[in-house]
XYZ file of C-alpha atoms in Angstrom:
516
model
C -2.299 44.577 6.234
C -0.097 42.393 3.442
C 2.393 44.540 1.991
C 3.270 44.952 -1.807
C 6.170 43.297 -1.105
C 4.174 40.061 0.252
C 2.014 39.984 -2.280
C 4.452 39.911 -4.809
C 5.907 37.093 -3.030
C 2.579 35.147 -2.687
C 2.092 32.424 -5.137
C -1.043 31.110 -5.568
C -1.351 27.171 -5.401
C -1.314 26.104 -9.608
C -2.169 22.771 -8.555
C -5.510 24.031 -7.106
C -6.132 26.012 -9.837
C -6.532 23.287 -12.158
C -8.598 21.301 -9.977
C -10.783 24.398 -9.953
C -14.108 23.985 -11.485
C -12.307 20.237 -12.713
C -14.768 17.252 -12.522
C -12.663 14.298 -11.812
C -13.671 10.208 -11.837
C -11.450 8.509 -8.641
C -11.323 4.162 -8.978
C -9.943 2.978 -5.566
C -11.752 5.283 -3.625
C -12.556 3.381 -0.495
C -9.030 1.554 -0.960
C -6.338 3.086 1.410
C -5.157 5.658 -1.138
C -8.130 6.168 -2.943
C -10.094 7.701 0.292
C -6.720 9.358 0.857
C -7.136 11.546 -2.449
C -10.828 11.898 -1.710
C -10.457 13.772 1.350
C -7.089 15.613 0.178
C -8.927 16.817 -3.074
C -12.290 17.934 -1.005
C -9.876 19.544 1.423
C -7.484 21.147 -0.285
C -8.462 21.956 -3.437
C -11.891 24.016 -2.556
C -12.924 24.877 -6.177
C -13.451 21.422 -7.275
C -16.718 20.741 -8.850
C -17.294 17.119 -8.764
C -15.432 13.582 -7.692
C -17.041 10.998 -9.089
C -16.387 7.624 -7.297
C -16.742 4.219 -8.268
C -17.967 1.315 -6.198
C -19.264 -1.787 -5.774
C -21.643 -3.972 -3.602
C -19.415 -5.788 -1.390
C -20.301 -8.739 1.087
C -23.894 -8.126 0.976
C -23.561 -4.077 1.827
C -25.207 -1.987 -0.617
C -23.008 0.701 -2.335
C -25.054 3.610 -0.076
C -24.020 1.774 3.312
C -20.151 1.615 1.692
C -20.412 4.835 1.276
C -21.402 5.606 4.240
C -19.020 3.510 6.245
C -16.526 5.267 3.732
C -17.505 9.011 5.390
C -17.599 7.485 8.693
C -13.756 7.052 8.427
C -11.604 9.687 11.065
C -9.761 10.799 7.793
C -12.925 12.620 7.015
C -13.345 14.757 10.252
C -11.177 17.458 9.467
C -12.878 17.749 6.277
C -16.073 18.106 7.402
C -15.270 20.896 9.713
C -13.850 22.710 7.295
C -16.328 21.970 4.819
C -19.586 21.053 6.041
C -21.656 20.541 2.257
C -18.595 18.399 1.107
C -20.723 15.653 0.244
C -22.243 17.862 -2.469
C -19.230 17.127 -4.522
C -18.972 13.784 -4.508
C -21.513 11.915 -6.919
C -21.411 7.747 -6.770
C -20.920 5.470 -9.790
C -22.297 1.913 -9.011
C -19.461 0.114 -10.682
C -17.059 -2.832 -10.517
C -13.596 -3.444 -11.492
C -14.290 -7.225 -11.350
C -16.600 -7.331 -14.020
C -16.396 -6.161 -18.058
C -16.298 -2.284 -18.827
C -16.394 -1.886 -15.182
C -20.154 -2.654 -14.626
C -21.542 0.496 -15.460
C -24.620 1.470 -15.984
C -25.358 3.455 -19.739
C -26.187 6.177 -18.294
C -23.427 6.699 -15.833
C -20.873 5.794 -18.444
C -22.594 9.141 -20.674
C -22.366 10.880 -17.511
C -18.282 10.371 -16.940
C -17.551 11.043 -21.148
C -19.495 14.134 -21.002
C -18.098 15.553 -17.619
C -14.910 14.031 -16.399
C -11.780 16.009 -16.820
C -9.409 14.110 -14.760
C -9.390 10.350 -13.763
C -7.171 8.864 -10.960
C -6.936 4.954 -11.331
C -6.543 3.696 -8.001
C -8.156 0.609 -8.562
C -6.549 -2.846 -7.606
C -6.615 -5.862 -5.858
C -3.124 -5.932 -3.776
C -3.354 -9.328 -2.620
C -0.209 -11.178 -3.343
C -1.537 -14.413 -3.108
C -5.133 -13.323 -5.162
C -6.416 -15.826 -7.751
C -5.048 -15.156 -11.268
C -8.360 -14.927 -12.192
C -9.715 -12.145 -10.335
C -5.807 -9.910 -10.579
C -6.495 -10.053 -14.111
C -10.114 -9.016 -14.117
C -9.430 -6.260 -11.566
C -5.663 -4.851 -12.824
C -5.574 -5.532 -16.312
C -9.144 -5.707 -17.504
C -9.885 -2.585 -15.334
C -7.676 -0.969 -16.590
C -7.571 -1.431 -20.230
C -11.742 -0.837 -19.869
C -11.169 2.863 -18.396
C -8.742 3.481 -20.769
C -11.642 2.712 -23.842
C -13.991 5.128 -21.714
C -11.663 7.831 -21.535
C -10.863 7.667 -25.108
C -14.261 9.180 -25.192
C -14.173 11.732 -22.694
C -13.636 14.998 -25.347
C -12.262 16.843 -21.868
C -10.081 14.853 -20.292
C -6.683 16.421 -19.602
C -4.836 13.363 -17.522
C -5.085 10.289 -16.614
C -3.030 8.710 -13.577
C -2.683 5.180 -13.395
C -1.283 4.164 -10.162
C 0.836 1.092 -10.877
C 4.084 0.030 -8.291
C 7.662 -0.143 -7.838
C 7.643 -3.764 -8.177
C 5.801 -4.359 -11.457
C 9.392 -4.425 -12.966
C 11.011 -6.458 -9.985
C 12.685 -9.284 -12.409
C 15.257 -6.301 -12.973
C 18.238 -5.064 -9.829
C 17.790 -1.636 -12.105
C 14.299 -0.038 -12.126
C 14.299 3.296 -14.244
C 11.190 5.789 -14.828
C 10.555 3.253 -18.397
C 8.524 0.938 -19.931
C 9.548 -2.258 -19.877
C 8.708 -5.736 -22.133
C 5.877 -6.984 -20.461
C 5.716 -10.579 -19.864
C 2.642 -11.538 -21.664
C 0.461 -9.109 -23.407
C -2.570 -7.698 -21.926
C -4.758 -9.448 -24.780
C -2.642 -13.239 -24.633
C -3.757 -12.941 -20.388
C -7.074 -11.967 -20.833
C -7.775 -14.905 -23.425
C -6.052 -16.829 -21.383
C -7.935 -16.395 -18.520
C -11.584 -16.415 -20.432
C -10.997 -19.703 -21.969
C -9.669 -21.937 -18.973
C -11.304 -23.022 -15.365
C -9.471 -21.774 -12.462
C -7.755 -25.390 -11.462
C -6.421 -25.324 -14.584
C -4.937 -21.498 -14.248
C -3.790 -22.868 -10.608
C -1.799 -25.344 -11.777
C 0.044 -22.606 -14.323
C 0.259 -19.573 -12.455
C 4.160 -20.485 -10.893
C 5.160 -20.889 -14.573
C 3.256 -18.336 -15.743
C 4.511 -15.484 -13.718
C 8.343 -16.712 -13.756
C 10.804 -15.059 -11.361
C 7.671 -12.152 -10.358
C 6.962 -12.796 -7.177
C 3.311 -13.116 -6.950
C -0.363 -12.564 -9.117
C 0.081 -9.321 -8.209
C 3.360 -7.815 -9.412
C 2.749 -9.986 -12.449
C -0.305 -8.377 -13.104
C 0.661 -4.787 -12.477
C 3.696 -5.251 -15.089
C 1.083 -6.201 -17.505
C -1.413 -3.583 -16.776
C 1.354 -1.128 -17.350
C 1.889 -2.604 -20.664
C -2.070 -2.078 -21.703
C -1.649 1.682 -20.911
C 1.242 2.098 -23.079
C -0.757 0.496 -26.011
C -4.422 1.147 -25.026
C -3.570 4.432 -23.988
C -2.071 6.218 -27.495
C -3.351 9.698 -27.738
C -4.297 10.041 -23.745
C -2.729 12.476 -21.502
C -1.085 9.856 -19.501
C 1.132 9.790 -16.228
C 1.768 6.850 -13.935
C 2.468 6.247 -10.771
C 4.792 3.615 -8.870
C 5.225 3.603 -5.173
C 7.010 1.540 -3.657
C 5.969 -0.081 -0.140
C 3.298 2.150 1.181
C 3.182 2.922 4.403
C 1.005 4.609 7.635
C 0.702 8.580 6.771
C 3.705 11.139 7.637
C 1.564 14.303 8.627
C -1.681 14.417 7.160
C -4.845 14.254 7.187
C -3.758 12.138 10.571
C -0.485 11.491 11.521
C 0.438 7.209 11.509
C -3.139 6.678 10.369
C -3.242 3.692 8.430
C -6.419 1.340 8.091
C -5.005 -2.015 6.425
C -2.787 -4.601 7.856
C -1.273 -5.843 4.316
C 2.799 -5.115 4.311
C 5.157 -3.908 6.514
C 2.334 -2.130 8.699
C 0.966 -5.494 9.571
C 4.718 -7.530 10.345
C 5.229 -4.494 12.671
C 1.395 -4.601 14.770
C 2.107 -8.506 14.955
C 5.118 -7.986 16.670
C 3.987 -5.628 18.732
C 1.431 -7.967 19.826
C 3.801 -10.715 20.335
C 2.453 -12.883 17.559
C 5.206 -12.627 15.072
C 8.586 -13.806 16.468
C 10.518 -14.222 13.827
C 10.881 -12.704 10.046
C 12.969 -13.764 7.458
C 14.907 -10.703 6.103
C 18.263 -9.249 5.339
C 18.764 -6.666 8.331
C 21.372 -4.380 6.059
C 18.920 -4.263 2.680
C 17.334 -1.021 1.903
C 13.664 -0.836 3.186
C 12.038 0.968 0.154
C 9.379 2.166 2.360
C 7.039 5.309 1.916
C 4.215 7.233 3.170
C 0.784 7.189 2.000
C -0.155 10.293 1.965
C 3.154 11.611 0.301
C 2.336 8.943 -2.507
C -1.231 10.650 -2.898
C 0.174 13.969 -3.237
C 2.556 13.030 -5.615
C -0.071 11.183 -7.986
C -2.167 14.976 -7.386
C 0.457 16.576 -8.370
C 1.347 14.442 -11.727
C -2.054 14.829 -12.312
C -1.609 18.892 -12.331
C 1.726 18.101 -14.389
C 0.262 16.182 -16.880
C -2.641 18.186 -17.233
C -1.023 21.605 -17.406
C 1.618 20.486 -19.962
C 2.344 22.535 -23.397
C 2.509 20.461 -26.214
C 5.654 21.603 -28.314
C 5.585 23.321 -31.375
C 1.312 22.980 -31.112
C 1.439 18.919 -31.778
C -1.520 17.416 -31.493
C -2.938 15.369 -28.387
C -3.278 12.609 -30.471
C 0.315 12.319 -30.791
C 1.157 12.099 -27.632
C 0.581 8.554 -27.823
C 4.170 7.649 -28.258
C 5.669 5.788 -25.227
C 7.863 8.621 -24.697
C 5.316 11.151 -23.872
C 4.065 9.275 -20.770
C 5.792 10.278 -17.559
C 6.416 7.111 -15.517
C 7.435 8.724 -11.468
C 8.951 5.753 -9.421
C 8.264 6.947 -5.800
C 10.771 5.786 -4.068
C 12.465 6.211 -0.436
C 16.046 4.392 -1.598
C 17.114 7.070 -3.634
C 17.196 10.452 -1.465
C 16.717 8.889 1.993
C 17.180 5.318 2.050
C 17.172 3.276 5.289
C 17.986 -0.380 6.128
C 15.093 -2.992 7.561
C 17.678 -2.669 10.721
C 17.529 0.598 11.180
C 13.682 0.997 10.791
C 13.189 -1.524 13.018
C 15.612 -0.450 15.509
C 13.500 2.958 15.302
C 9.823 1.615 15.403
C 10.787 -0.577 18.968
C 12.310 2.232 20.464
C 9.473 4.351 20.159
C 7.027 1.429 20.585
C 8.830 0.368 24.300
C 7.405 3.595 25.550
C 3.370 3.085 24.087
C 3.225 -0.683 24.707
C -0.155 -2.389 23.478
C -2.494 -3.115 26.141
C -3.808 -5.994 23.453
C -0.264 -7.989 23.627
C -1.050 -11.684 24.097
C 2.881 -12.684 24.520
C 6.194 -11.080 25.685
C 7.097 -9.050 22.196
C 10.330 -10.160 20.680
C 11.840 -10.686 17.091
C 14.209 -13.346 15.899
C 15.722 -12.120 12.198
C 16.657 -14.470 10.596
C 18.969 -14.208 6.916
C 18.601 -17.595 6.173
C 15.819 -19.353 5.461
C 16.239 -22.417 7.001
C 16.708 -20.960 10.250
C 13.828 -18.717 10.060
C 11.491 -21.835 9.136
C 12.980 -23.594 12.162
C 12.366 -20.833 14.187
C 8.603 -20.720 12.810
C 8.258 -24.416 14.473
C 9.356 -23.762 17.437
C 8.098 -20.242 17.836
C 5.117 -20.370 16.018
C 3.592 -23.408 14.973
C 4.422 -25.282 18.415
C 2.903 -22.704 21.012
C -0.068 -22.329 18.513
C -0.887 -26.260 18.918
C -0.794 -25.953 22.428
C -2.648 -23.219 23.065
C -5.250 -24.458 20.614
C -5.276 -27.904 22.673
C -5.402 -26.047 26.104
C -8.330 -24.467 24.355
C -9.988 -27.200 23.188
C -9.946 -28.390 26.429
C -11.617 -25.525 28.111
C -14.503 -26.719 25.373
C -13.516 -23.017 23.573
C -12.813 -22.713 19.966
C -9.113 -23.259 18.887
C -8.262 -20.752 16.492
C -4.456 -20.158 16.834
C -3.197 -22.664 14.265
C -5.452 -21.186 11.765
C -4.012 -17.898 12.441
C -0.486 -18.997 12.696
C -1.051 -20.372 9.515
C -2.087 -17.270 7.810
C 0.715 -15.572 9.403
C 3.410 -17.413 7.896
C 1.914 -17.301 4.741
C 1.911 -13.529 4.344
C 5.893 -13.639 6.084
C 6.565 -15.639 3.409
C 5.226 -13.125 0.813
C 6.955 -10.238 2.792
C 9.996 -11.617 2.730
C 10.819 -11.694 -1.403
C 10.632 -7.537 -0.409
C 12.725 -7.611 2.921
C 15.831 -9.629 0.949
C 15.977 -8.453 -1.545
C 17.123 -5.405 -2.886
C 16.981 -3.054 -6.102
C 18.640 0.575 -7.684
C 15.507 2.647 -8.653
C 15.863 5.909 -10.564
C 13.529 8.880 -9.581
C 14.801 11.631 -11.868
C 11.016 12.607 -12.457
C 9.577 12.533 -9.599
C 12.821 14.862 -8.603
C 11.875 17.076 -11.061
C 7.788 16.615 -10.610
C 9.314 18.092 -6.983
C 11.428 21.205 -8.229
C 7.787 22.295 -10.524
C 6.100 22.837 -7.662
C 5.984 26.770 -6.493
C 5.705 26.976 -2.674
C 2.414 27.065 -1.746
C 2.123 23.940 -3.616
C 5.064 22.484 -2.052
C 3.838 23.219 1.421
C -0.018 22.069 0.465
C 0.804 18.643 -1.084
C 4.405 17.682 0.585
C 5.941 14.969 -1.366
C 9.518 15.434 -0.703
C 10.713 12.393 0.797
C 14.394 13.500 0.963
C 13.613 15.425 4.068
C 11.448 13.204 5.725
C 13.585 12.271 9.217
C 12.916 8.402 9.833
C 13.548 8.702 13.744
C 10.803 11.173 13.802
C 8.365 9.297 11.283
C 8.874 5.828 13.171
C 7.274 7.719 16.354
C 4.262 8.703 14.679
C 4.479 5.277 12.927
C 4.397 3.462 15.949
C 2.124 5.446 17.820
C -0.203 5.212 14.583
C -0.270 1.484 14.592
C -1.335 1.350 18.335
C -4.135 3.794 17.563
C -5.925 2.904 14.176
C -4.763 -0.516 13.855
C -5.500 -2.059 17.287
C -7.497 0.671 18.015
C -5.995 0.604 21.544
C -6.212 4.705 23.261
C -3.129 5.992 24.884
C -4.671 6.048 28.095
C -4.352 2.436 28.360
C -0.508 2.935 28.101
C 0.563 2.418 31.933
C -1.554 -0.975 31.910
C 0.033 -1.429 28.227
C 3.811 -1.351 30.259
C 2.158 -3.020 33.495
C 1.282 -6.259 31.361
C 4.468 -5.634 29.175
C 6.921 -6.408 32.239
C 4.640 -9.319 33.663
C 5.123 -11.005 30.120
C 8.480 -10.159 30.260
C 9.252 -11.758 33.660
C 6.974 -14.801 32.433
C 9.003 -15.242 29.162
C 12.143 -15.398 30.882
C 10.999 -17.197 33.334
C 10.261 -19.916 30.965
C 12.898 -19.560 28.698
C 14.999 -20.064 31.680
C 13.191 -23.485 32.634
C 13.302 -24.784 29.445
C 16.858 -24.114 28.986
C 17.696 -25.741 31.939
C 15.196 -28.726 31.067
C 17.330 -28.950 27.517
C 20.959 -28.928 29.268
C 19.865 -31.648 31.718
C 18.589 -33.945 28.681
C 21.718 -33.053 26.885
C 23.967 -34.380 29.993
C 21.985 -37.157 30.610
C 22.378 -38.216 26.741
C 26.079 -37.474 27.567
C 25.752 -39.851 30.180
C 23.936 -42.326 28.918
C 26.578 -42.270 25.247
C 30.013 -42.324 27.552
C 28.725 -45.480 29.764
C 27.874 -47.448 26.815
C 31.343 -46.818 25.210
C-alpha cells in the first residue's frame, strides 16, 4: 500500500509526459544513435503516438528489408518484451539525406507538417575522410532542407540537431556558442553544385584549413545554417564529443560500429594495431552513447517545455541567443587521460581475451610522429607483405596489405583527437542535468560526473568482445589458451631477431675496426 507520504514524494517523469501523445520525425535512425533513441523513446516513454523514421535504399536493400535488419538488432529485445505492438508506432518515410529536400515523397512531406511535433536530426555521414561532395549533401544540405520543412510544421515544439564537439576544433576554448563559420552554408553548397569532384579534390586541404577533416568542416557549417535557417524554430543542439560503446542501457558495452576509439581498441585486441600515435597524458574526451541519447531526449523535453518570457512570440525566438547549444563532454566533470583509459580497458581485457586474435596483442605509443610511422613499417606494413607473400604462395588471396593500409589511414585520422587537446564549457548541459526531477534523472541518466571509468572500461571491454567480434564468453579459456601460445611465439621471435640484429651489429663492428 503507498503511503501519503510516498506519494507526495513521487514525481512523475515530465520528460515522458511530453512525449505523451507527441508524434515525433527521427533522421539517423538506423545510425548508432539514431536506433539508440528509437528504442529508448518506444521503451521508455509509453504514451508516444508515432516515430516517424527516415530511410533510404542502401546497397541494393529495399527500405522494408533495412528496416527489418534495423528490428533485428539485440537493442530491440528488451523492447519487444515489454512492448510487443511496438512496431505500431513507428511509421517509415522513404527518404534520403543525400539527395535535395531529403527525397521525399509529396505526400509524406504533408504527412510530417501536419503531424510532427518533435524532430531529432541525427542524420550524418561521420566519415572523416568522406568526399566533400557527399558531407555537404548529407550535413549541410540535410540539414538546412529539414529546417525549410519544419518551418511548416504549425506543431512543432523542438527541434534537436545533433552536431559535435569538434565542429569548433580550430579553437583550445570550446564554449556552449555559435561560432563564425568558415564558409557559409549557401557559398559551400554553390560551390559544390557548380564544380566536378577532381576539381573539389584538389581544394578540399585548402578549403577546410586547420579542421581536421570533411567532416568537422562540415558540421561547423551545418551549425551555422541552423542559426540562420532556423529563426523562429524551437531549436536546441547537441555536441558530443567522442562517442563511445553504451554505459548501462539498453545493453551494457553494446556498440555496433568500428569508427573511433571503439575500433583502435578491438584492433588491438586482435593484435592488428601495434602502435598509435597519441599523447598518453591528453584528456580522452570520451562518452557514452546512450548517455548522449538521453541527453539530446532530454533537450528535446527542455526545449519543448520552455516559457517564453513576458508571452514573446515563437517567432522571436529566432535570435542566436535563444538556441541552447549543450557540449557533452567527459573533460569537464570526469576527465581521464588516453593513459589511463587504456591502462583500464587492458586490464579488464587480459581476463576476456579474444578467441579471434591473429597476433600476440601489444601497443607501442608513440608521441612523436616519426617514431610512430617507423614503427608502422616495421610493425605493420612489413609483417603485412609477408604474410600476404606467404599467402600468395599457398595460391590464397593476399589481403593484409590492403587492410594494413586502411588501418593506418583511419590511425592517422584518430590521432588529430588523441594529441591534441581542448577546454570545453558545459554550463548547460550542467544545468539541462539539475532540471531533471528524479524519476527523470533515474529514467534517462546523463550525468557523466558520476560515471566511474574503472567500472565502465569493464563493460567496455567486455562489450567490444561481444558485439564487435561477436566472439561469446564461453570461448574465453581458448581466448587465454591461444593468448599465451602467441605470447610465447612473440617472444620467442622477438628474442631471435634481437639476437640476429646484435650479431650483424658486431660483425659491422668488426668488419669497420679491421679496415681502420
Amino acid at each position: 500500500m503507498v503511503t501519503s507520504f510516498e506519494a507526495m514524494a513521487y514525481q512523475p517523469s515530465n520528460i515522458k509526459q511530453y512525449f505523451s501523445d507527441s508524434t515525433v520525425f527521427l533522421t539517423g535512425g538506423t545510425g548508432l544513435l539514431g536506433k539508440l533513441i528509437l528504442q529508448k523513446l518506444l521503451r521508455s516513454c509509453d504514451g508516444i503516438n508515432k516515430i516517424y523514421i527516415l530511410i533510404r535504399e542502401k546497397k541494393g536493400k529495399s527500405v522494408q528489408k533495412r528496416y527489418e535488419e534495423l528490428l533485428e538488432s539485440m537493442i530491440f529485445d528488451r523492447l519487444k518484451e515489454l512492448q510487443p505492438q511496438f512496431r505500431e508506432k513507428i511509421g517509415l518515410i522513404v527518404g534520403d539525406c543525400l539527395l535535395p529536400n531529403l527525397n521525399l515523397k509529396t505526400e509524406d512531406r504533408h504527412k510530417l507538417i501536419r503531424e510532427v511535433n518533435c524532430v531529432l536530426h541525427c542524420a550524418a555521414t561521420v566519415r572523416f575522410d568522406e568526399k566533400l561532395r557527399t558531407a555537404t549533401y548529407i550535413n549541410v544540405r540535410a540539414t538546412r532542407d529539414l529546417l525549410r520543412l519544419c518551418k511548416q510544421m504549425k506543431d512543432l515544439t523542438s527541434f534537436v540537431h545533433v552536431s559535435t564537439a569538434y565542429s569548433n576544433c580550430i579553437y583550445q576554448e570550446i564554449k556552449e556558442t555559435f561560432y563564425e563559420p568558415p564558409v557559409t552554408g549557401i557559398n559551400l553548397l554553390q560551390l559544390v553544385d557548380t564544380f566536378d569532384d577532381d576539381f573539389l579534390e584538389s581544394i578540399t586541404p585548402g578549403l577546410i584549413g586547420d579542421r581536421p577533416n570533411t567532416y568537422a568542416f562540415t558540421k561547423a557549417v551545418a551549425e551555422n545554417v541552423v542559426k540562420e535557417e532556423g529563426k523562429g524554430l524551437p531549436i536546441a543542439i547537441v555536441r558530443p564529443s567522442i562517442v563511445i560503446s553504451t554505459c548501462k542501457e539498453p545493453i551494457p558495452g553494446w556498440m555496433d560500429t568500428v569508427y573511433g576509439a571503439v575500433g583502435a581498441t578491438v584492433g588491438v585486441g586482435l593484435g592488428l594495431v601495434r602502435t598509435m600515435h597519441h599523447k598518453a597524458y591528453k584528456i580522452a574526451d570520451l562518452v557514452p552513447a546512450d548517455y548522449v541519447i538521453n541527453c539530446a531526449i532530454a533537450a528535446a523535453w527542455d526545449n519543448g517545455t520552455k516559457k517564453l518570457d513576458n508571452n514573446k512570440a515563437v517567432e522571436e525566438r529566432s535570435d542566436e541567443n535563444n538556441i541552447e547549444i549543450y557540449n557533452y563532454v567527459s573533460s569537464v566533470q570526469n576527465p581521464i587521460t588516453w593513459n589511463d583509459f587504456m591502462k583500464y580497458t587492458e586490464k579488464h581485457g587480459l581476463h576476456i581475451p579474444t578467441a579471434l586474435m591473429i597476433w600476440y596483442p601489444f601497443l607501442i605509443s608513440n608521441s612523436y610522429y616519426i617514431f610512430h610511422v617507423i614503427c608502422v613499417f616495421f610493425l605493420h606494413t612489413v609483417p603485412a607483405y609477408i604474410v600476404d607473400l606467404m599467402a600468395y604462395c599457398l595460391g590464397k588471396q593476399p589481403r593484409l596489405v590492403k587492410g594494413y593500409q586502411k588501418i593506418n589511414k583511419f590511425l592517422d585520422v584518430l590521432a588529430y583527437f588523441s594529441t591534441n587537446q581542448w577546454k570545453f564549457h558545459d554550463d548547460n548541459t550542467q544545468e539541462l542535468w539539475k532540471k531533471l526531477n528524479d524519476e527523470d534523472k533515474y529514467i534517462f541518466q546523463f550525468d557523466i560526473g558520476k560515471m566511474n571509468w574503472d567500472n565502465y572500461c569493464f563493460t567496455y571491454a567486455r562489450g567490444g568482445r561481444l558485439y564487435i567480434l561477436k566472439d561469446p564468453l564461453d570461448t574465453v579459456p581458448y581466448g587465454k589458451r591461444k593468448y599465451f601460445m602467441l605470447k610465447v611465439i612473440h617472444y620467442t621471435l622477438v628474442g631471435f631477431l634481437s639476437l640476429g640484429l646484435y650479431r650483424l651489429a658486431m660483425l659491422c663492428w668488426k668488419t669497420l675496426v679491421g679496415s681502420i
